[in-house]
Amino acid sequence: MRRIAIITDDPGWHGKQLCLAFAERGYAAEYVSLTACKLQLTVTDLPIVIPGFERELPSAVFVRGVPGGSLEEVVFYLDVLHGLKILGIPVYNDAGAIERSVDKGMTSFLLQHAGLPTAMTWVLRDRDEALAIAEQQLRAGYYLISKPLFGSQGEGIRRIEKSTDLLWLTSSHGIYYLQRFVECAGDGYSDVRVFVIHGRAVAAMRRRGISWLNNVARGASCECIELEPALAELAIAAVAALNMDYAGVDVIQDADGCYRIIEVNSVPAWKGLQSVCDINIAECLVADLLGRYCVAEKVC
């Protein structure tokens, strides 16, 4: 049986859904941690050693997560993914896509470079300058969001509303990422998650938060919405700007009714979205991976 490696340290619900979808198409999927992989650059051995795939590399690799660690560790994990792609193994999303999206500074740069609407953002090293920017924005009547460069599910994010909040302004390993807070349209707090696969917006939901953070992991409720063309096109353009196979795009409608991109996630969770939409997202992901990258196997 053909085999797929699912890169994850926490398979959970998403891993199970992917395994079921791969099995439906005649593939066995096995969980692999990048922490257990290694390079073995000898004459006769496979150059990349993946537990469970020592004799033959997988037909494809589905990346569900890259573990944290030191700079050297993270670079090594990405080296493994880069190496697999060089060897001709499909990697979904590949290391380049993960690098572009896991770094919020580069994500913001690429979105702005593509001319897509997003929040005003500053990424810099100097603390005094970061404080000066924050103070200027507060005086102008704007809130700011301080985020770690790397992170997910709202961890480490703070909203700066007044000068005393500047005491909470902390760097992400020496780098400050500041973003002007976008007030959403309507009552309460909400944003939209659009799930894009191979240039197509397949599903969307509105997330209503119990605070200004709208993450499902932090208690936000989900409701299915119809994808209006402008919203779908914006999400598709964001994923194209970062050159990804698939992504979860977070969009907020500001007080003036304009859409702005907040995040582009290369390893998005979809459990909340799946709970309110009719399509099987894992099946869509697997069909896209196998259909585009494993056509020669005649099972896609």
Short mmCIF file of N, CA and C in Angstrom, two decimals, residues 7-110:
data_model
loop_
_atom_site.label_atom_id
_atom_site.label_comp_id
_atom_site.label_asym_id
_atom_site.label_seq_id
_atom_site.Cartn_x
_atom_site.Cartn_y
_atom_site.Cartn_z
N ILE A 7 3.14 15.06 9.01
CA ILE A 7 4.09 15.67 9.94
C ILE A 7 3.33 16.37 11.06
N THR A 8 3.43 15.83 12.27
CA THR A 8 2.72 16.41 13.40
C THR A 8 3.27 15.84 14.70
N ASP A 9 3.18 16.64 15.75
CA ASP A 9 3.47 16.15 17.10
C ASP A 9 2.20 16.00 17.92
N ASP A 10 1.07 16.33 17.33
CA ASP A 10 -0.21 16.24 18.03
C ASP A 10 -1.30 15.88 17.03
N PRO A 11 -1.41 14.59 16.66
CA PRO A 11 -2.33 14.20 15.59
C PRO A 11 -3.78 14.61 15.86
N GLY A 12 -4.31 14.22 17.01
CA GLY A 12 -5.65 14.63 17.41
C GLY A 12 -6.71 14.39 16.35
N TRP A 13 -7.73 15.23 16.39
CA TRP A 13 -8.88 15.12 15.49
C TRP A 13 -8.46 15.33 14.04
N HIS A 14 -7.60 16.31 13.78
CA HIS A 14 -7.21 16.59 12.40
C HIS A 14 -6.43 15.44 11.79
N GLY A 15 -5.53 14.84 12.57
CA GLY A 15 -4.79 13.70 12.06
C GLY A 15 -5.69 12.54 11.71
N LYS A 16 -6.68 12.29 12.55
CA LYS A 16 -7.61 11.19 12.29
C LYS A 16 -8.41 11.44 11.02
N GLN A 17 -8.88 12.68 10.84
CA GLN A 17 -9.64 13.01 9.63
C GLN A 17 -8.80 12.81 8.37
N LEU A 18 -7.56 13.20 8.42
CA LEU A 18 -6.68 13.02 7.27
C LEU A 18 -6.42 11.54 6.99
N CYS A 19 -6.17 10.78 8.05
CA CYS A 19 -5.94 9.34 7.86
C CYS A 19 -7.13 8.67 7.19
N LEU A 20 -8.34 9.02 7.62
CA LEU A 20 -9.55 8.44 7.03
C LEU A 20 -9.67 8.83 5.56
N ALA A 21 -9.36 10.09 5.25
CA ALA A 21 -9.46 10.56 3.87
C ALA A 21 -8.42 9.88 2.97
N PHE A 22 -7.20 9.71 3.48
CA PHE A 22 -6.18 9.01 2.69
C PHE A 22 -6.56 7.54 2.50
N ALA A 23 -7.09 6.91 3.54
CA ALA A 23 -7.47 5.50 3.44
C ALA A 23 -8.55 5.29 2.38
N GLU A 24 -9.46 6.24 2.25
CA GLU A 24 -10.52 6.15 1.24
C GLU A 24 -9.94 6.10 -0.16
N ARG A 25 -8.73 6.61 -0.33
CA ARG A 25 -8.08 6.66 -1.65
C ARG A 25 -6.94 5.66 -1.77
N GLY A 26 -6.90 4.71 -0.84
CA GLY A 26 -5.94 3.62 -0.95
C GLY A 26 -4.57 3.91 -0.40
N TYR A 27 -4.45 4.90 0.47
CA TYR A 27 -3.16 5.25 1.08
C TYR A 27 -3.21 5.02 2.58
N ALA A 28 -2.11 4.53 3.10
CA ALA A 28 -1.93 4.45 4.55
C ALA A 28 -1.17 5.69 4.99
N ALA A 29 -1.68 6.38 6.00
CA ALA A 29 -1.02 7.59 6.51
C ALA A 29 -0.44 7.30 7.88
N GLU A 30 0.78 7.75 8.10
CA GLU A 30 1.45 7.54 9.38
C GLU A 30 1.96 8.86 9.92
N TYR A 31 1.83 9.03 11.24
CA TYR A 31 2.27 10.27 11.88
C TYR A 31 3.79 10.26 12.08
N VAL A 32 4.39 11.40 11.81
CA VAL A 32 5.84 11.53 11.95
C VAL A 32 6.15 12.86 12.63
N SER A 33 7.08 12.85 13.58
CA SER A 33 7.57 14.08 14.17
C SER A 33 8.89 14.47 13.51
N LEU A 34 9.01 15.73 13.16
CA LEU A 34 10.28 16.20 12.59
C LEU A 34 11.42 16.08 13.58
N THR A 35 11.10 16.03 14.87
CA THR A 35 12.15 15.89 15.88
C THR A 35 12.85 14.54 15.79
N ALA A 36 12.20 13.56 15.15
CA ALA A 36 12.79 12.23 15.05
C ALA A 36 13.44 11.96 13.69
N CYS A 37 13.39 12.96 12.79
CA CYS A 37 14.00 12.79 11.47
C CYS A 37 15.47 13.18 11.52
N LYS A 38 16.23 12.75 10.52
CA LYS A 38 17.64 13.12 10.46
C LYS A 38 18.14 13.05 9.03
N LEU A 39 19.24 13.72 8.79
CA LEU A 39 19.95 13.62 7.52
C LEU A 39 21.06 12.58 7.67
N GLN A 40 21.19 11.72 6.69
CA GLN A 40 22.19 10.64 6.75
C GLN A 40 22.88 10.61 5.39
N LEU A 41 23.92 11.41 5.28
CA LEU A 41 24.53 11.67 3.98
C LEU A 41 25.70 10.73 3.72
N THR A 42 25.36 9.47 3.53
CA THR A 42 26.35 8.44 3.21
C THR A 42 26.18 8.04 1.75
N VAL A 43 26.87 7.01 1.34
CA VAL A 43 26.85 6.62 -0.07
C VAL A 43 25.62 5.78 -0.41
N THR A 44 25.23 4.89 0.50
CA THR A 44 24.22 3.89 0.15
C THR A 44 22.85 4.14 0.79
N ASP A 45 22.78 4.98 1.82
CA ASP A 45 21.53 5.14 2.55
C ASP A 45 20.67 6.27 1.95
N LEU A 46 19.39 6.24 2.30
CA LEU A 46 18.54 7.37 1.97
C LEU A 46 19.09 8.62 2.67
N PRO A 47 19.14 9.75 1.99
CA PRO A 47 19.74 10.93 2.61
C PRO A 47 18.91 11.53 3.74
N ILE A 48 17.60 11.28 3.73
CA ILE A 48 16.72 11.75 4.79
C ILE A 48 16.07 10.54 5.45
N VAL A 49 16.24 10.44 6.75
CA VAL A 49 15.69 9.30 7.49
C VAL A 49 14.44 9.75 8.21
N ILE A 50 13.32 9.10 7.88
CA ILE A 50 12.04 9.37 8.51
C ILE A 50 11.59 8.09 9.21
N PRO A 51 11.31 8.16 10.51
CA PRO A 51 10.87 6.96 11.22
C PRO A 51 9.69 6.28 10.53
N GLY A 52 9.82 4.99 10.28
CA GLY A 52 8.79 4.24 9.58
C GLY A 52 8.97 4.22 8.07
N PHE A 53 9.89 5.05 7.56
CA PHE A 53 10.13 5.14 6.12
C PHE A 53 11.63 5.00 5.83
N GLU A 54 12.31 4.15 6.60
CA GLU A 54 13.76 4.02 6.47
C GLU A 54 14.18 3.40 5.14
N ARG A 55 13.34 2.55 4.57
CA ARG A 55 13.71 1.87 3.32
C ARG A 55 13.19 2.58 2.08
N GLU A 56 12.10 3.30 2.23
CA GLU A 56 11.51 3.98 1.09
C GLU A 56 10.80 5.24 1.59
N LEU A 57 11.08 6.35 0.96
CA LEU A 57 10.45 7.60 1.37
C LEU A 57 8.95 7.57 1.03
N PRO A 58 8.16 8.35 1.73
CA PRO A 58 6.70 8.34 1.50
C PRO A 58 6.34 8.86 0.11
N SER A 59 5.12 8.52 -0.30
CA SER A 59 4.64 9.02 -1.59
C SER A 59 4.44 10.53 -1.55
N ALA A 60 4.09 11.04 -0.38
CA ALA A 60 3.91 12.48 -0.18
C ALA A 60 3.96 12.77 1.31
N VAL A 61 4.12 14.05 1.62
CA VAL A 61 4.19 14.49 3.02
C VAL A 61 3.15 15.59 3.23
N PHE A 62 2.30 15.40 4.23
CA PHE A 62 1.31 16.41 4.59
C PHE A 62 1.77 17.05 5.89
N VAL A 63 2.03 18.36 5.87
CA VAL A 63 2.57 19.04 7.05
C VAL A 63 1.41 19.61 7.88
N ARG A 64 1.25 19.05 9.08
CA ARG A 64 0.23 19.54 10.01
C ARG A 64 0.83 20.37 11.14
N GLY A 65 2.15 20.44 11.21
CA GLY A 65 2.77 21.26 12.24
C GLY A 65 4.27 21.12 12.23
N VAL A 66 4.93 22.22 12.52
CA VAL A 66 6.39 22.22 12.67
C VAL A 66 6.68 22.59 14.12
N PRO A 67 7.40 21.75 14.85
CA PRO A 67 7.63 22.04 16.27
C PRO A 67 8.51 23.27 16.47
N GLY A 68 8.36 23.88 17.63
CA GLY A 68 9.22 25.01 17.98
C GLY A 68 10.56 24.52 18.48
N GLY A 69 11.37 25.44 18.91
CA GLY A 69 12.70 25.10 19.41
C GLY A 69 13.66 26.24 19.19
N SER A 70 14.95 25.94 19.29
CA SER A 70 15.97 26.95 19.02
C SER A 70 15.97 27.27 17.53
N LEU A 71 16.65 28.35 17.17
CA LEU A 71 16.76 28.69 15.75
C LEU A 71 17.35 27.53 14.97
N GLU A 72 18.39 26.90 15.52
CA GLU A 72 19.03 25.78 14.83
C GLU A 72 18.05 24.61 14.64
N GLU A 73 17.26 24.33 15.66
CA GLU A 73 16.30 23.22 15.56
C GLU A 73 15.25 23.49 14.49
N VAL A 74 14.67 24.69 14.52
CA VAL A 74 13.63 25.02 13.54
C VAL A 74 14.19 25.02 12.12
N VAL A 75 15.38 25.56 11.95
CA VAL A 75 16.01 25.55 10.62
C VAL A 75 16.23 24.11 10.15
N PHE A 76 16.65 23.25 11.07
CA PHE A 76 16.85 21.85 10.70
C PHE A 76 15.53 21.20 10.27
N TYR A 77 14.46 21.43 11.02
CA TYR A 77 13.16 20.86 10.65
C TYR A 77 12.75 21.30 9.25
N LEU A 78 12.97 22.58 8.96
CA LEU A 78 12.64 23.08 7.63
C LEU A 78 13.58 22.52 6.57
N ASP A 79 14.85 22.28 6.96
CA ASP A 79 15.80 21.65 6.03
C ASP A 79 15.29 20.28 5.59
N VAL A 80 14.73 19.53 6.53
CA VAL A 80 14.18 18.21 6.20
C VAL A 80 13.08 18.35 5.16
N LEU A 81 12.19 19.32 5.34
CA LEU A 81 11.09 19.51 4.39
C LEU A 81 11.62 20.01 3.05
N HIS A 82 12.57 20.94 3.08
CA HIS A 82 13.19 21.39 1.83
C HIS A 82 13.84 20.22 1.11
N GLY A 83 14.57 19.39 1.87
CA GLY A 83 15.26 18.25 1.27
C GLY A 83 14.32 17.27 0.62
N LEU A 84 13.21 17.00 1.28
CA LEU A 84 12.23 16.08 0.70
C LEU A 84 11.71 16.59 -0.64
N LYS A 85 11.43 17.88 -0.70
CA LYS A 85 10.95 18.44 -1.97
C LYS A 85 12.03 18.34 -3.05
N ILE A 86 13.28 18.60 -2.70
CA ILE A 86 14.38 18.48 -3.66
C ILE A 86 14.48 17.05 -4.18
N LEU A 87 14.19 16.08 -3.32
CA LEU A 87 14.23 14.66 -3.73
C LEU A 87 13.00 14.24 -4.53
N GLY A 88 12.08 15.17 -4.75
CA GLY A 88 10.90 14.86 -5.56
C GLY A 88 9.70 14.39 -4.79
N ILE A 89 9.74 14.47 -3.46
CA ILE A 89 8.60 14.08 -2.64
C ILE A 89 7.68 15.28 -2.48
N PRO A 90 6.41 15.17 -2.87
CA PRO A 90 5.49 16.29 -2.66
C PRO A 90 5.35 16.62 -1.18
N VAL A 91 5.51 17.90 -0.84
CA VAL A 91 5.36 18.37 0.54
C VAL A 91 4.26 19.42 0.54
N TYR A 92 3.26 19.24 1.37
CA TYR A 92 1.99 19.98 1.30
C TYR A 92 1.63 20.49 2.69
N ASN A 93 1.67 21.80 2.97
CA ASN A 93 2.37 22.90 2.33
C ASN A 93 3.88 22.70 2.48
N ASP A 94 4.64 23.23 1.53
CA ASP A 94 6.08 22.99 1.58
C ASP A 94 6.76 23.95 2.55
N ALA A 95 8.06 23.77 2.74
CA ALA A 95 8.81 24.54 3.73
C ALA A 95 8.79 26.03 3.41
N GLY A 96 8.86 26.37 2.13
CA GLY A 96 8.84 27.77 1.76
C GLY A 96 7.55 28.45 2.16
N ALA A 97 6.43 27.78 1.94
CA ALA A 97 5.13 28.34 2.32
C ALA A 97 5.04 28.52 3.83
N ILE A 98 5.58 27.55 4.57
CA ILE A 98 5.55 27.65 6.03
C ILE A 98 6.42 28.81 6.49
N GLU A 99 7.60 28.95 5.90
CA GLU A 99 8.50 30.06 6.26
C GLU A 99 7.84 31.42 6.02
N ARG A 100 7.13 31.53 4.90
CA ARG A 100 6.53 32.83 4.56
C ARG A 100 5.36 33.18 5.46
N SER A 101 4.68 32.18 6.00
CA SER A 101 3.47 32.46 6.77
C SER A 101 3.68 32.40 8.28
N VAL A 102 4.61 31.57 8.74
CA VAL A 102 4.80 31.47 10.19
C VAL A 102 5.45 32.73 10.72
N ASP A 103 6.16 33.45 9.88
CA ASP A 103 6.79 34.72 10.23
C ASP A 103 5.81 35.84 9.89
N LYS A 104 5.17 36.40 10.92
CA LYS A 104 4.14 37.41 10.68
C LYS A 104 4.69 38.64 9.96
N GLY A 105 5.96 38.96 10.21
CA GLY A 105 6.56 40.09 9.53
C GLY A 105 6.61 39.88 8.03
N MET A 106 7.05 38.71 7.58
CA MET A 106 7.11 38.43 6.15
C MET A 106 5.72 38.32 5.55
N THR A 107 4.78 37.73 6.30
CA THR A 107 3.40 37.67 5.81
C THR A 107 2.87 39.07 5.53
N SER A 108 3.04 39.97 6.49
CA SER A 108 2.56 41.35 6.32
C SER A 108 3.25 42.02 5.13
N PHE A 109 4.56 41.80 5.00
CA PHE A 109 5.30 42.39 3.89
C PHE A 109 4.75 41.90 2.54
N LEU A 110 4.54 40.59 2.40
CA LEU A 110 4.08 40.04 1.13
C LEU A 110 2.67 40.49 0.80
#
